[in-house]
Short mmCIF file of C-alpha atoms in Angstrom, two decimals:
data_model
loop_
_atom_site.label_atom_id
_atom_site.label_comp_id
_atom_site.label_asym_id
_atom_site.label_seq_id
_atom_site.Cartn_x
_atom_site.Cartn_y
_atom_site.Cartn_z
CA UNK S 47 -21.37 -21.74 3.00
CA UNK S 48 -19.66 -21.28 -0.70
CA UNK S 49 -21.08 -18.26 -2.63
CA UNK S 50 -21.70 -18.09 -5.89
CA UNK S 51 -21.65 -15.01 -7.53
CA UNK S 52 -24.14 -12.23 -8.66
CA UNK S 53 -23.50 -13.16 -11.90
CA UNK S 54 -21.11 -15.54 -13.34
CA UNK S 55 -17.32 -15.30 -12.74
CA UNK S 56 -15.19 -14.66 -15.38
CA UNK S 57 -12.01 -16.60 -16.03
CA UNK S 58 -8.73 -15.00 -14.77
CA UNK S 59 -7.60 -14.19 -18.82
CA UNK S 60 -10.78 -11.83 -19.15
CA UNK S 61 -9.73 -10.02 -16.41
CA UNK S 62 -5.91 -9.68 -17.20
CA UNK S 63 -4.19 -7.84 -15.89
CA UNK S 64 -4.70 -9.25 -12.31
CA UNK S 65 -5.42 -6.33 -9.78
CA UNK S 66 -4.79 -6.14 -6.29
CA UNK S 67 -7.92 -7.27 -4.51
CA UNK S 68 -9.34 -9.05 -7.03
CA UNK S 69 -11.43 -12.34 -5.63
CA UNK S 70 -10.57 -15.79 -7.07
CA UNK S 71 -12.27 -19.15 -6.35
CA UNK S 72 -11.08 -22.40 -7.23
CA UNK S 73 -8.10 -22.50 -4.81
CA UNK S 74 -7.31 -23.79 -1.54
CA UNK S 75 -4.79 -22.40 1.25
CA UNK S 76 -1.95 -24.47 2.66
CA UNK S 77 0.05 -23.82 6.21
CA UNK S 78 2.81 -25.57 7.74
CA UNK S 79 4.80 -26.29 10.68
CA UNK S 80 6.54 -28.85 12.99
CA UNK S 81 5.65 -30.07 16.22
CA UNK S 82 1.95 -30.17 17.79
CA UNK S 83 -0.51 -27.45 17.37
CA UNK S 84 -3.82 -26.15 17.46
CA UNK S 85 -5.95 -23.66 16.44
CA UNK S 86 -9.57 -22.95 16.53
CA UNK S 87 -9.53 -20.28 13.67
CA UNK S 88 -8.28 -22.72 10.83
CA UNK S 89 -10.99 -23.09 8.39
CA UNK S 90 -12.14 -26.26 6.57
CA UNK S 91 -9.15 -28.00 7.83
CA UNK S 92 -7.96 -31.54 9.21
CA UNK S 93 -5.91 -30.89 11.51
CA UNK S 94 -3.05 -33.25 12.31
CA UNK S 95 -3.20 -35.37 15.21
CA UNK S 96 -0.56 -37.47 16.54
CA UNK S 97 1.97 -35.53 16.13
CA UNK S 98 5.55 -35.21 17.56
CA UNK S 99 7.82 -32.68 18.75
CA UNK S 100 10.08 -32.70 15.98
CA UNK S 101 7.52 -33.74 13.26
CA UNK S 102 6.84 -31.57 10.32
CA UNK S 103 3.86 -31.56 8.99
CA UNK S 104 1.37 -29.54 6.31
CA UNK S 105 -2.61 -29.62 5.75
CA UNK S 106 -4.60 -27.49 3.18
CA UNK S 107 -7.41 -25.93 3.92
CA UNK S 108 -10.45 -23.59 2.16
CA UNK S 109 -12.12 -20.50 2.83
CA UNK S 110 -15.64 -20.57 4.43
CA UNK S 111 -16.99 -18.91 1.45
CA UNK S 112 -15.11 -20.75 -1.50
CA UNK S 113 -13.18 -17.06 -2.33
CA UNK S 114 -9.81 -15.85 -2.04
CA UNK S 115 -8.38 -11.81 -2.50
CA UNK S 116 -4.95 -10.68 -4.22
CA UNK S 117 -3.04 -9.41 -1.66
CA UNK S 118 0.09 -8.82 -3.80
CA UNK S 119 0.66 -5.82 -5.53
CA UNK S 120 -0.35 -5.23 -9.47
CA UNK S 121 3.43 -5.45 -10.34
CA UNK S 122 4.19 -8.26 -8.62
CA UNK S 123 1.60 -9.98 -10.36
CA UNK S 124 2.52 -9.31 -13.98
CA UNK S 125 5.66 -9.83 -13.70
CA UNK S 126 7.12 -13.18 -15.31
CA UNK S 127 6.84 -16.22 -13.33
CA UNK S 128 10.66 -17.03 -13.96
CA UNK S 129 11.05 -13.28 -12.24
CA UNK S 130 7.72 -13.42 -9.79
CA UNK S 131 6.79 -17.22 -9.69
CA UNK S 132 3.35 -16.75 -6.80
CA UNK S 133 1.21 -14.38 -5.76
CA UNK S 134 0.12 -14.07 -2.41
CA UNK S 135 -3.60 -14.37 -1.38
CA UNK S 136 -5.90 -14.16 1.84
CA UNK S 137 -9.09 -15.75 2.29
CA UNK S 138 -12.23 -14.24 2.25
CA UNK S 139 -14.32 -15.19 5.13
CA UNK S 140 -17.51 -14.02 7.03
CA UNK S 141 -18.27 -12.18 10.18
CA UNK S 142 -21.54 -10.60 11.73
CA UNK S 143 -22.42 -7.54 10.25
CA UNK S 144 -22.02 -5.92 13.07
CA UNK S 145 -18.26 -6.21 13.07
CA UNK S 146 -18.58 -5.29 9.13
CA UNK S 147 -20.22 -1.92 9.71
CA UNK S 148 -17.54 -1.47 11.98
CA UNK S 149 -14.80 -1.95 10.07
CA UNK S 150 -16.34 0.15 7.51
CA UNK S 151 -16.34 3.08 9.98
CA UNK S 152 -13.57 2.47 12.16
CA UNK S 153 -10.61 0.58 9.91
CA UNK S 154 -9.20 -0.49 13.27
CA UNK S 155 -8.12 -4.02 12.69
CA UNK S 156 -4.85 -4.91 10.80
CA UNK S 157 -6.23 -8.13 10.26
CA UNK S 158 -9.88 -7.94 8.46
CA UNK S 159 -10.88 -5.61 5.85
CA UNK S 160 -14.58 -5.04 5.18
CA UNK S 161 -14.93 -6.25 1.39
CA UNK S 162 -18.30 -5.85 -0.72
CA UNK S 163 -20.68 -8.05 -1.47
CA UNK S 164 -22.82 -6.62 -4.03
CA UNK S 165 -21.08 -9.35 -6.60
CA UNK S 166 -21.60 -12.43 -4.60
CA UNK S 167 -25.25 -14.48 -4.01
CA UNK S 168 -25.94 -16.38 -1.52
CA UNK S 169 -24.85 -14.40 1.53
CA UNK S 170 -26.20 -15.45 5.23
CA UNK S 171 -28.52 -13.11 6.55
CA UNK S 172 -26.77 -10.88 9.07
CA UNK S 173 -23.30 -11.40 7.32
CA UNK S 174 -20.40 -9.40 5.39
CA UNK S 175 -17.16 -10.27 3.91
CA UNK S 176 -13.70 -9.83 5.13
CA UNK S 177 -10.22 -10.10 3.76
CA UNK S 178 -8.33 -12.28 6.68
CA UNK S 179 -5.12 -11.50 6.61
CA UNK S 180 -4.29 -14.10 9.12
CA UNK S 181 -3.97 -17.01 6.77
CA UNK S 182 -1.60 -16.35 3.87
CA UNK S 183 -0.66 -18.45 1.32
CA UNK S 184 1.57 -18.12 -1.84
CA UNK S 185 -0.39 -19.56 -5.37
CA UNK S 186 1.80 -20.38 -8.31
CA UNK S 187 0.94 -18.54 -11.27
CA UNK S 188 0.53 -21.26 -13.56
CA UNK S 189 -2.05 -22.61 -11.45
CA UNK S 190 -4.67 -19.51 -11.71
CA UNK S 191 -4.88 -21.14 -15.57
CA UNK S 192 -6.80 -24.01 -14.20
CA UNK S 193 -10.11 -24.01 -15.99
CA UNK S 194 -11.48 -24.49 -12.27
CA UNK S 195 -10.24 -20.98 -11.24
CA UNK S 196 -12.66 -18.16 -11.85
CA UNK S 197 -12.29 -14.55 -10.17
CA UNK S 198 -14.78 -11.41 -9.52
CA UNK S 199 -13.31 -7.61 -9.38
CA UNK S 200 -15.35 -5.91 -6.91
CA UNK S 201 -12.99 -3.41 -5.65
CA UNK S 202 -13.32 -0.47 -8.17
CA UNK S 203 -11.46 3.32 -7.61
CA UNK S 204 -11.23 4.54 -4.21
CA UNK S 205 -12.27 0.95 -2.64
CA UNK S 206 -8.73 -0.12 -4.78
CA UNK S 207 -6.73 2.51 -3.23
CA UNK S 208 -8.05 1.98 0.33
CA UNK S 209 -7.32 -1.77 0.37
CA UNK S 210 -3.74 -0.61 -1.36
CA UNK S 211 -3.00 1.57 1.68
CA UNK S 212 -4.44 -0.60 4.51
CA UNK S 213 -2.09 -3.63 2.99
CA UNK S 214 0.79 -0.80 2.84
CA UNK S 215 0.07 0.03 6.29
CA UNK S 216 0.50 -3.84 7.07
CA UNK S 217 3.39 -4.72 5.16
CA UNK S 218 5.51 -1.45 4.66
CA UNK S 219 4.58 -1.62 0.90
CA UNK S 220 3.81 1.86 -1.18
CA UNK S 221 0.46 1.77 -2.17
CA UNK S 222 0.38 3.94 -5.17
CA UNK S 223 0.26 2.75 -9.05
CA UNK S 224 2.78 1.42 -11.30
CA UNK S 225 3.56 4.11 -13.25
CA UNK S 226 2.92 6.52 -10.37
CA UNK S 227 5.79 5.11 -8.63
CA UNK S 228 8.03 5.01 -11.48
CA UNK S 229 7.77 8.29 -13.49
CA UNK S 230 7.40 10.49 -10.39
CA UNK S 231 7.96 8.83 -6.44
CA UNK S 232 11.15 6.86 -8.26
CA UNK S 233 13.00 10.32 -9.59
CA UNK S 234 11.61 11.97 -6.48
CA UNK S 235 13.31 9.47 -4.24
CA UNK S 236 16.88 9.74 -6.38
CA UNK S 237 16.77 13.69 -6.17
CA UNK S 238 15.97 13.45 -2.76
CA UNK S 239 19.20 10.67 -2.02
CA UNK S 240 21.33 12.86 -3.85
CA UNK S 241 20.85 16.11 -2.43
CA UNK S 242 20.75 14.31 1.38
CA UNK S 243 24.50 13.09 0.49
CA UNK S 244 25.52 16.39 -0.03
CA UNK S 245 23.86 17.79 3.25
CA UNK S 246 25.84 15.07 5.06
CA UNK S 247 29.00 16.18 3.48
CA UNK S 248 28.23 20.00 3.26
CA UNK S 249 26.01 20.41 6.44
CA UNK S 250 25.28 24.00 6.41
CA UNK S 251 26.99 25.19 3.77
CA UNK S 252 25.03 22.77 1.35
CA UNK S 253 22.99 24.58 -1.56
CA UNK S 254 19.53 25.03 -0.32
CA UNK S 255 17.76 22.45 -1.52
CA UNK S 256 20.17 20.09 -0.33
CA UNK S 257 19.90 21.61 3.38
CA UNK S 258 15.93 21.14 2.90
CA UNK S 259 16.06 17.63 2.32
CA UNK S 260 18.17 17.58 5.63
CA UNK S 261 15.48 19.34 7.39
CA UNK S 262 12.49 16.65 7.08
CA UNK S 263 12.29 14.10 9.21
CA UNK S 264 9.38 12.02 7.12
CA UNK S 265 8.02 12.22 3.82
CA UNK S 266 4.27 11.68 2.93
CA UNK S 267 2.45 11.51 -0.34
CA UNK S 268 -1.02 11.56 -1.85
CA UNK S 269 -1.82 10.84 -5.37
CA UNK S 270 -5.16 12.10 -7.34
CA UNK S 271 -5.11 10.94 -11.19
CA UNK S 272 -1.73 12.56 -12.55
CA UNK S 273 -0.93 15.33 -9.56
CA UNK S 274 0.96 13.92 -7.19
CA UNK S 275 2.09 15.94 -4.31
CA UNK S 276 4.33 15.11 -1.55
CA UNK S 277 4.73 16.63 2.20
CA UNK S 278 7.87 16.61 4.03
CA UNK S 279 7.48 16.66 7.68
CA UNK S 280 10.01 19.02 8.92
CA UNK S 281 11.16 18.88 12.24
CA UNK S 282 12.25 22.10 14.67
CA UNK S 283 15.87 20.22 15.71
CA UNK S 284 16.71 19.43 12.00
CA UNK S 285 15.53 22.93 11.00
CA UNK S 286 17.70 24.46 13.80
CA UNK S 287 20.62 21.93 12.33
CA UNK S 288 19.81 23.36 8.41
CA UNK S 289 20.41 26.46 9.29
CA UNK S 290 17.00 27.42 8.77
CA UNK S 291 15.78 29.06 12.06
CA UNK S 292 17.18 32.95 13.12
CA UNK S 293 18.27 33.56 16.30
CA UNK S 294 14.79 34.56 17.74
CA UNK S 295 13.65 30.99 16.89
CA UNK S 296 11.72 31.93 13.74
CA UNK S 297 11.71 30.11 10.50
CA UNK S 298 14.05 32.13 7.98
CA UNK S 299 12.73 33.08 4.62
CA UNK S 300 15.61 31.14 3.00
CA UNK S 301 13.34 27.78 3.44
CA UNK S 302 10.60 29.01 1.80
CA UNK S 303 13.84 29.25 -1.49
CA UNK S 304 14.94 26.19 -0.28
CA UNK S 305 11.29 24.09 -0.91
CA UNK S 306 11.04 25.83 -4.34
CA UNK S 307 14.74 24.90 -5.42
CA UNK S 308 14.09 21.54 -4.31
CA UNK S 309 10.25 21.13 -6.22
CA UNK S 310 12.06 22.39 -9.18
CA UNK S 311 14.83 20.12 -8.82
CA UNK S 312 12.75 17.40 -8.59
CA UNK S 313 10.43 18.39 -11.50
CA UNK S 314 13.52 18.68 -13.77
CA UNK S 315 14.21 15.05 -12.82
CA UNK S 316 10.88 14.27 -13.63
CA UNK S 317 10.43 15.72 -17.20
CA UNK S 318 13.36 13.90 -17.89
CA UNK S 319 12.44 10.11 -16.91
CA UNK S 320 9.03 10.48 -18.05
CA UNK S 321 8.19 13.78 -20.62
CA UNK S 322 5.25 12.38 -22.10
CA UNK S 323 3.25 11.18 -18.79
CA UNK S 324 1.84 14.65 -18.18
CA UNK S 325 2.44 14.15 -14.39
CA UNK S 326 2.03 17.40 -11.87
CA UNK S 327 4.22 17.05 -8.75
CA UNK S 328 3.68 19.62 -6.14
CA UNK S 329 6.10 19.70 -2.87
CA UNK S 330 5.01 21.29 0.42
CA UNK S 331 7.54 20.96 3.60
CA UNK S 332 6.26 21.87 6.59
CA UNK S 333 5.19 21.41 10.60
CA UNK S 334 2.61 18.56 10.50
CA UNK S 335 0.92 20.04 13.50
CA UNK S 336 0.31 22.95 11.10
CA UNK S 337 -1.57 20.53 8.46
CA UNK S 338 -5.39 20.02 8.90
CA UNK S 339 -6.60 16.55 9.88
CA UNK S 340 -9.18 16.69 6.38
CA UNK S 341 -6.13 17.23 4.13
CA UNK S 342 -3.72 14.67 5.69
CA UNK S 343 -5.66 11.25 5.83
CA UNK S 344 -5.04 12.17 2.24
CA UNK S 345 -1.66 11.03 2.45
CA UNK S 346 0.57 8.03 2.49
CA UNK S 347 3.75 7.57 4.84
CA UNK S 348 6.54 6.78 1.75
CA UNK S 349 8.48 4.27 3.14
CA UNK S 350 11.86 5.37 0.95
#
């Protein structure tokens, strides 16, 4: 079953820049390996037969709908192909709805991701659309020029951001914007560094920001428009090692200082790497236990 679309695709040049999770037809997937093998899942594929231990071998194969989702990130797919010469993409396949509407509720599987459908025709009765991240393949950039190769952007505001932090959940990637990343999570990240050199060398007699940093033990972030704010997860042991708890086991005021050095710190950076952005960064530190459930799905686990 290949879909056609709602309404016609657009060629990939009308929708430049390519986005993360943007659907493309006109391509096929390709897997490799050596020896004999089999697998049921493998769409659209003939499968070698015949074949040795030691033989290496390669088929191509298409998705059961005819579309394929960016799964690489925005940056990695404007950058130069002498710098960034693929992209990576998944097929897009179907399941029973059932499994859809679960997906949709749940967001249990690291493999599928519900997608929508609104944009494509032609869709079985009883049937969504998944990304399947179970077969990957890289696409040169040049070839996405083909006059064959059309694409569909279904995946508009929060529906970008969710599929951003499922595949960051996957593959360890940040999942926040460009410019996000640079002007703000970037100088955050080099403040942060910094000052966590200085606890090492200093320990408790570090200034207080510096002791801070040593005190969380992971650092979260969530991102609305131009406020970003990040959470530090503090920890009771690193606290205790900061200096930071009294000897009745309570929390001394001096971290309260410490969080407000280190915000300011960081905006300082900030203002300086990107003055004209008209970015708001707001730092809490804090027990995550303490943190309502509503407020933290909000976040993202920064992996740096």
């Amino acid at each position: 079953m290949i879909l056609g679309t709602a309404a016609a695709p657009v060629s990939l040049t009308a929708l430049s820049p390519l986005q993360q999770g943007d659907a493309i037809s006109g391509l096929v997937l390709a897997v490799a390996g050596v020896g004999p093998a089999a697998s049921t899942g493998l769409p659209l594929a003939d499968w070698p037969t015949g074949v040795d231990a030691g033989d290496a071998w390669g088929v191509t194969f298409g998705a059961d709908t005819g579309w394929y989702v960016l799964i690489s990130q925005d940056c990695d797919a404007v950058r130069a192909p002498a710098d960034e010469p693929t992209v990576v993409v998944a097929p897009l396949t179907l399941v029973e709805l059932g499994e859809w509407h679960d997906l949709v509720r749940n967001g249990y599987s690291a493999r599928k991701w519900p997608y929508p459908a609104e944009k494509f025709a032609g869709l079985p009765e009883g049937k969504g659309l998944v990304v399947d991240l179970a077969w990957t393949t890289s696409i040169l950039k040049g070839s996405l020029a083909a006059p064959s190769v059309h694409a569909q952007r279904p995946l508009t505001g929060p529906n970008r951001r969710a599929f951003g932090e499922w595949l960051a959940a996957r593959h360890g990637r940040i999942p926040f914007p460009d410019d996000v990343v640079r002007c703000v999570l970037n100088p955050c990240y080099e403040v942060r560094n910094k000052l966590a050199a200085r606890y090492v060398q200093h320990g408790k007699s570090a200034p207080f920001e510096a002791r801070a940093v040593g005190a969380v033990l992971r650092w979260f972030a969530q991102v609305d428009g131009h406020v970003v704010h990040v959470f530090g997860q503090t920890s009771g042991p690193l606290l205790i090692h900061a200096g930071f708890v009294d000897d009745e086991g309570a929390v001394k005021e001096e971290f309260t200082k410490a969080t407000q050095r280190l915000e300011t710190a960081i905006n300082k950076r900030i203002a300086a790497v990107a003055p004209q952005e008209g970015f708001v960064f707001r730092l809490t530190l804090g027990d995550l236990a303490k943190v309502s459930a509503e407020s933290f799905v909000k976040f993202a686990l920064l992996l740096r």
